[in-house]
Amino acid sequence: MKEPEAELPSPREAPSEAEAEVAAWRAQWASLKEEAGEYEEGSWDERFACHDSDQALENWANNLWAGLADLRASVKRLQTPESSGPSQGQTAQDVQRSFQSFKVEQSQAFERLLGEQQLLEDALASLGKRFDSWVGESPSMRQRTGSRSKENLNDSDDPRGNAFLEDPELLQLKTELRELEAVEVQEPSYGGWAETDHQVFVRILRVFRMQATSQCYARLAFQFPDLSEAALADHVKWYSDHQARQARRRMLLARWRERRSFLSSQSRANEKRNQAPVRAPTSVPAADEEKGSSNKFRSQNETVVT
């Protein structure tokens, strides 16, 4: 028995090329709309983060001044006559412990703010370069100069430079910093990509919370159709290594500044100690000298009489 032939759709039922193109545009529009929503959500998160940073800065400043006020009040209490007595030593120890705790807290806050400062400087540098591209320049051909001025690691212009140059910890930190800078100089700018393409890459990666998931790779492949998946994976690895080097550099710089500050304060204390005036031996008053001579003469006469 002959099987019935499949009926073909009539020309009215078959979709035209225009309808297929419209359907494809609608699908792409839906994808772009979803991505725009993610960008908008991310922008709101950044606004809230900015507000939280302002509030955190205000709280930190309030805690800083409150802690300093407490320390000053404790020191003034030690200077009053009422604080003298058996409890004075315990009070002094409490003040010293409070001072050390306050110092540690402020050091940790300084390192945390230093990292946030670096992120803000990088963001400002990126926005500045984007503005340059908007006004007609071609920053993609420009060599990267860095988002911040380099730290001056040469201490020869410092009057206490000898102590800095001979300190083993500072020498080790400067060696590691220069090694990182040498790697950054040898690396191509933006991993060999154009600056505008790299900025788009970073924005897409931030949409996916800096996680190189399969959805992230799909979005990157859609944005960069001329690049293979291996090329995208290489750039993801380069960017991850670059971020790790930047984090390492910030940590080394924080330790370098802290060590320099410690050596500077120690050197100033030694200079003050060396420049302190030496007290001359006190001379015996003339009246005391005459009194001693008369006593000596009297004792000699008593010896003769006896």
Short mmCIF file of C-alpha atoms in Angstrom, two decimals:
data_model
loop_
_atom_site.label_atom_id
_atom_site.label_comp_id
_atom_site.label_asym_id
_atom_site.label_seq_id
_atom_site.Cartn_x
_atom_site.Cartn_y
_atom_site.Cartn_z
CA MET A 1 0.00 0.00 0.00
CA LYS A 2 1.38 3.38 -1.00
CA GLU A 3 1.98 5.78 1.87
CA PRO A 4 0.33 9.18 1.55
CA GLU A 5 2.76 11.92 0.65
CA ALA A 6 3.37 14.60 3.25
CA GLU A 7 1.52 17.72 2.44
CA LEU A 8 3.64 20.83 1.97
CA PRO A 9 2.43 24.03 3.59
CA SER A 10 0.74 26.43 1.30
CA PRO A 11 2.55 29.68 0.44
CA ARG A 12 0.30 31.49 2.86
CA GLU A 13 1.24 29.13 5.73
CA ALA A 14 5.03 29.10 5.04
CA PRO A 15 6.89 31.95 6.85
CA SER A 16 8.44 34.50 4.56
CA GLU A 17 12.06 35.65 4.80
CA ALA A 18 10.93 38.97 6.23
CA GLU A 19 8.98 37.25 9.01
CA ALA A 20 11.97 35.03 9.84
CA GLU A 21 14.21 38.08 9.99
CA VAL A 22 11.73 39.87 12.25
CA ALA A 23 11.64 36.84 14.55
CA ALA A 24 15.44 36.82 14.73
CA TRP A 25 15.49 40.55 15.52
CA ARG A 26 12.89 40.01 18.24
CA ALA A 27 15.00 37.27 19.82
CA GLN A 28 18.07 39.51 19.71
CA TRP A 29 16.07 42.41 21.14
CA ALA A 30 14.90 40.22 24.03
CA SER A 31 18.50 39.20 24.73
CA LEU A 32 19.71 42.81 24.65
CA LYS A 33 16.81 43.89 26.86
CA GLU A 34 17.74 41.25 29.41
CA GLU A 35 21.37 42.34 29.32
CA ALA A 36 20.35 46.00 29.72
CA GLY A 37 18.34 45.02 32.78
CA GLU A 38 21.41 43.34 34.25
CA TYR A 39 23.49 46.45 33.57
CA GLU A 40 20.85 48.64 35.21
CA GLU A 41 20.75 46.36 38.22
CA GLY A 42 24.54 46.54 38.43
CA SER A 43 24.45 50.34 38.24
CA TRP A 44 21.99 50.45 41.12
CA ASP A 45 24.26 48.16 43.11
CA GLU A 46 27.16 50.53 42.44
CA ARG A 47 25.06 53.50 43.58
CA PHE A 48 24.19 51.73 46.80
CA ALA A 49 27.83 50.73 47.23
CA CYS A 50 28.84 54.38 46.82
CA HIS A 51 26.32 55.40 49.48
CA ASP A 52 27.56 52.62 51.75
CA SER A 53 31.15 53.79 51.21
CA ASP A 54 30.24 57.34 52.21
CA GLN A 55 28.50 56.06 55.33
CA ALA A 56 31.44 53.79 56.15
CA LEU A 57 33.85 56.70 55.72
CA GLU A 58 31.77 58.86 58.04
CA ASN A 59 31.59 56.08 60.64
CA TRP A 60 35.35 55.53 60.38
CA ALA A 61 36.04 59.24 60.89
CA ASN A 62 33.70 59.36 63.90
CA ASN A 63 35.34 56.29 65.44
CA LEU A 64 38.78 57.76 64.78
CA TRP A 65 38.07 61.04 66.58
CA ALA A 66 36.19 59.29 69.36
CA GLY A 67 39.11 56.94 69.93
CA LEU A 68 41.58 59.82 69.99
CA ALA A 69 39.38 61.70 72.44
CA ASP A 70 39.26 58.67 74.75
CA LEU A 71 43.04 58.30 74.63
CA ARG A 72 43.57 61.99 75.41
CA ALA A 73 41.14 61.81 78.30
CA SER A 74 42.95 58.76 79.69
CA VAL A 75 46.33 60.49 79.44
CA LYS A 76 44.96 63.58 81.19
CA ARG A 77 43.60 61.40 83.99
CA LEU A 78 47.08 59.98 84.50
CA GLN A 79 48.46 63.51 84.87
CA THR A 80 46.07 64.46 87.68
CA PRO A 81 47.11 64.08 91.36
CA GLU A 82 44.05 61.91 92.03
CA SER A 83 45.45 59.17 89.78
CA SER A 84 48.63 58.75 91.85
CA GLY A 85 48.67 55.72 94.07
CA PRO A 86 48.70 51.93 93.83
CA SER A 87 46.20 51.94 90.95
CA GLN A 88 48.30 54.27 88.77
CA GLY A 89 50.31 51.40 87.27
CA GLN A 90 47.19 49.45 86.34
CA THR A 91 45.63 52.56 84.81
CA ALA A 92 48.77 53.17 82.75
CA GLN A 93 48.70 49.58 81.48
CA ASP A 94 45.05 49.94 80.50
CA VAL A 95 45.84 53.12 78.58
CA GLN A 96 48.76 51.41 76.83
CA ARG A 97 46.58 48.44 75.82
CA SER A 98 43.90 50.80 74.52
CA PHE A 99 46.51 52.68 72.51
CA GLN A 100 47.89 49.48 70.94
CA SER A 101 44.40 48.23 70.09
CA PHE A 102 43.52 51.58 68.56
CA LYS A 103 46.74 51.53 66.52
CA VAL A 104 45.99 48.04 65.13
CA GLU A 105 42.43 49.00 64.20
CA GLN A 106 43.58 52.11 62.36
CA SER A 107 46.28 50.16 60.53
CA GLN A 108 43.70 47.65 59.31
CA ALA A 109 41.37 50.46 58.27
CA PHE A 110 44.23 52.12 56.39
CA GLU A 111 44.97 48.95 54.38
CA ARG A 112 41.27 48.51 53.60
CA LEU A 113 40.91 52.11 52.44
CA LEU A 114 44.10 51.77 50.41
CA GLY A 115 42.54 48.92 48.44
CA GLU A 116 39.36 50.92 47.86
CA GLN A 117 41.44 53.90 46.76
CA GLN A 118 43.16 51.73 44.18
CA LEU A 119 39.83 50.51 42.79
CA LEU A 120 38.54 54.08 42.53
CA GLU A 121 41.70 55.25 40.79
CA ASP A 122 41.43 52.41 38.28
CA ALA A 123 37.76 53.27 37.64
CA LEU A 124 38.56 56.96 37.16
CA ALA A 125 41.39 56.13 34.79
CA SER A 126 39.09 53.88 32.77
CA LEU A 127 36.39 56.55 32.58
CA GLY A 128 38.95 59.15 31.55
CA LYS A 129 40.17 56.99 28.70
CA ARG A 130 36.62 56.32 27.57
CA PHE A 131 35.98 60.07 27.55
CA ASP A 132 39.07 60.55 25.40
CA SER A 133 37.72 58.05 22.91
CA TRP A 134 34.37 59.83 22.86
CA VAL A 135 35.96 63.17 21.94
CA GLY A 136 37.67 61.65 18.92
CA GLU A 137 41.00 60.35 20.11
CA SER A 138 42.25 56.82 19.45
CA PRO A 139 43.50 55.57 22.81
CA SER A 140 43.68 51.98 21.51
CA MET A 141 47.03 52.87 19.90
CA ARG A 142 48.27 54.59 23.04
CA GLN A 143 50.67 52.75 25.29
CA ARG A 144 49.36 52.22 28.77
CA THR A 145 50.98 54.55 31.26
CA GLY A 146 49.22 53.25 34.35
CA SER A 147 46.31 54.57 36.40
CA ARG A 148 48.45 56.13 39.09
CA SER A 149 51.87 57.61 39.55
CA LYS A 150 54.55 55.13 40.49
CA GLU A 151 55.86 55.11 43.98
CA ASN A 152 59.31 56.61 44.38
CA LEU A 153 61.40 53.69 45.56
CA ASN A 154 64.65 55.66 45.51
CA ASP A 155 65.50 56.87 49.00
CA SER A 156 68.77 58.63 48.20
CA ASP A 157 67.16 62.07 48.52
CA ASP A 158 66.05 61.37 52.08
CA PRO A 159 68.39 62.49 54.88
CA ARG A 160 67.77 59.11 56.51
CA GLY A 161 68.27 57.24 53.22
CA ASN A 162 71.13 55.11 54.54
CA ALA A 163 68.83 53.42 57.03
CA PHE A 164 66.28 52.81 54.28
CA LEU A 165 68.83 51.43 51.82
CA GLU A 166 70.28 49.05 54.39
CA ASP A 167 66.99 47.71 55.75
CA PRO A 168 66.58 44.06 54.59
CA GLU A 169 62.78 44.15 54.61
CA LEU A 170 62.64 47.28 52.45
CA LEU A 171 65.16 45.79 50.03
CA GLN A 172 63.07 42.63 49.71
CA LEU A 173 59.87 44.60 49.15
CA LYS A 174 61.48 46.81 46.50
CA THR A 175 62.85 43.74 44.73
CA GLU A 176 59.42 42.12 44.58
CA LEU A 177 57.81 45.36 43.40
CA ARG A 178 60.33 45.79 40.61
CA GLU A 179 59.83 42.18 39.53
CA LEU A 180 56.08 42.79 39.26
CA GLU A 181 56.66 46.01 37.33
CA ALA A 182 59.01 44.18 34.95
CA VAL A 183 56.30 41.60 34.25
CA GLU A 184 53.74 44.37 33.63
CA VAL A 185 56.11 46.13 31.22
CA GLN A 186 56.72 42.95 29.25
CA GLU A 187 53.01 42.14 29.03
CA PRO A 188 51.18 43.66 26.05
CA SER A 189 48.74 46.45 26.82
CA TYR A 190 45.27 45.09 27.63
CA GLY A 191 46.44 41.55 26.94
CA GLY A 192 47.03 42.32 23.28
CA TRP A 193 43.46 43.52 22.75
CA ALA A 194 42.28 46.94 21.70
CA GLU A 195 41.35 49.09 24.68
CA THR A 196 37.69 49.44 23.66
CA ASP A 197 37.34 45.67 23.19
CA HIS A 198 38.97 45.05 26.56
CA GLN A 199 36.60 47.48 28.29
CA VAL A 200 33.63 45.66 26.75
CA PHE A 201 35.14 42.36 27.91
CA VAL A 202 35.47 43.64 31.48
CA ARG A 203 31.87 44.93 31.52
CA ILE A 204 30.56 41.56 30.36
CA LEU A 205 32.65 39.78 32.97
CA ARG A 206 31.23 42.06 35.68
CA VAL A 207 27.70 41.28 34.55
CA PHE A 208 28.42 37.65 35.42
CA ARG A 209 29.95 38.61 38.79
CA MET A 210 33.51 38.03 37.50
CA GLN A 211 32.75 34.33 37.00
CA ALA A 212 33.77 32.81 33.66
CA THR A 213 30.72 30.56 33.37
CA SER A 214 29.39 28.92 30.23
CA GLN A 215 26.80 31.71 29.94
CA CYS A 216 29.62 34.27 30.19
CA TYR A 217 31.56 32.56 27.40
CA ALA A 218 28.41 32.45 25.28
CA ARG A 219 27.92 36.18 25.75
CA LEU A 220 31.57 36.86 24.93
CA ALA A 221 31.33 34.71 21.80
CA PHE A 222 28.26 36.67 20.74
CA GLN A 223 30.04 39.99 21.35
CA PHE A 224 33.30 38.88 19.68
CA PRO A 225 32.29 36.49 16.86
CA ASP A 226 35.71 36.76 15.19
CA LEU A 227 37.50 35.27 18.20
CA SER A 228 37.72 31.59 19.00
CA GLU A 229 36.81 30.11 22.36
CA ALA A 230 40.51 29.44 23.00
CA ALA A 231 41.34 33.12 22.42
CA LEU A 232 38.60 34.17 24.84
CA ALA A 233 39.87 31.67 27.43
CA ASP A 234 43.42 33.03 27.04
CA HIS A 235 42.21 36.58 27.66
CA VAL A 236 40.22 35.47 30.70
CA LYS A 237 43.37 33.84 32.11
CA TRP A 238 45.46 36.92 31.32
CA TYR A 239 42.97 39.20 33.05
CA SER A 240 42.85 36.93 36.12
CA ASP A 241 46.65 36.91 36.36
CA HIS A 242 46.75 40.68 35.84
CA GLN A 243 44.28 41.27 38.67
CA ALA A 244 46.27 38.96 40.95
CA ARG A 245 49.46 40.89 40.20
CA GLN A 246 47.73 44.20 40.93
CA ALA A 247 46.42 42.89 44.26
CA ARG A 248 49.91 41.65 45.13
CA ARG A 249 51.38 45.03 44.21
CA ARG A 250 48.90 46.90 46.43
CA MET A 251 49.76 44.65 49.35
CA LEU A 252 53.51 45.14 48.85
CA LEU A 253 53.08 48.91 48.59
CA ALA A 254 51.12 48.98 51.83
CA ARG A 255 53.86 47.02 53.61
CA TRP A 256 56.53 49.25 52.04
CA ARG A 257 54.83 52.46 53.25
CA GLU A 258 54.32 51.02 56.72
CA ARG A 259 57.97 49.97 56.98
CA ARG A 260 59.21 53.36 55.76
CA SER A 261 57.00 55.13 58.29
CA PHE A 262 58.33 52.93 61.09
CA LEU A 263 61.97 53.55 60.09
CA SER A 264 61.35 57.29 59.78
CA SER A 265 59.84 57.55 63.26
CA GLN A 266 62.64 55.41 64.69
CA SER A 267 65.30 57.55 63.00
CA ARG A 268 63.72 60.79 64.26
CA ALA A 269 63.63 59.40 67.79
CA ASN A 270 67.33 58.49 67.57
CA GLU A 271 68.19 61.96 66.28
CA LYS A 272 66.34 63.62 69.14
CA ARG A 273 68.10 61.34 71.60
CA ASN A 274 71.52 62.17 70.14
CA GLN A 275 70.82 65.90 70.05
CA ALA A 276 69.69 66.06 73.70
CA PRO A 277 72.01 68.45 75.68
CA VAL A 278 74.40 66.76 78.12
CA ARG A 279 74.14 68.16 81.65
CA ALA A 280 77.40 69.55 83.06
CA PRO A 281 78.43 68.40 86.56
CA THR A 282 77.08 70.76 89.18
CA SER A 283 79.77 72.86 90.96
CA VAL A 284 79.97 72.92 94.74
CA PRO A 285 78.81 76.28 96.12
CA ALA A 286 81.44 78.44 97.82
CA ALA A 287 79.60 78.43 101.16
CA ASP A 288 79.54 74.62 101.24
CA GLU A 289 83.25 74.54 100.32
CA GLU A 290 84.15 76.91 103.21
CA LYS A 291 81.99 74.88 105.58
CA GLY A 292 83.82 71.72 104.60
CA SER A 293 87.21 73.37 105.13
CA SER A 294 86.26 74.59 108.63
CA ASN A 295 85.04 71.14 109.61
CA LYS A 296 88.31 69.63 108.41
CA PHE A 297 90.36 72.23 110.41
CA ARG A 298 88.28 71.57 113.56
CA SER A 299 88.79 67.83 113.32
CA GLN A 300 92.55 68.31 112.96
CA ASN A 301 92.68 70.54 116.09
CA GLU A 302 90.73 67.98 118.10
CA THR A 303 93.22 65.34 117.08
CA VAL A 304 96.16 67.48 118.26
CA VAL A 305 94.53 68.21 121.64
CA THR A 306 93.92 64.57 122.30
#
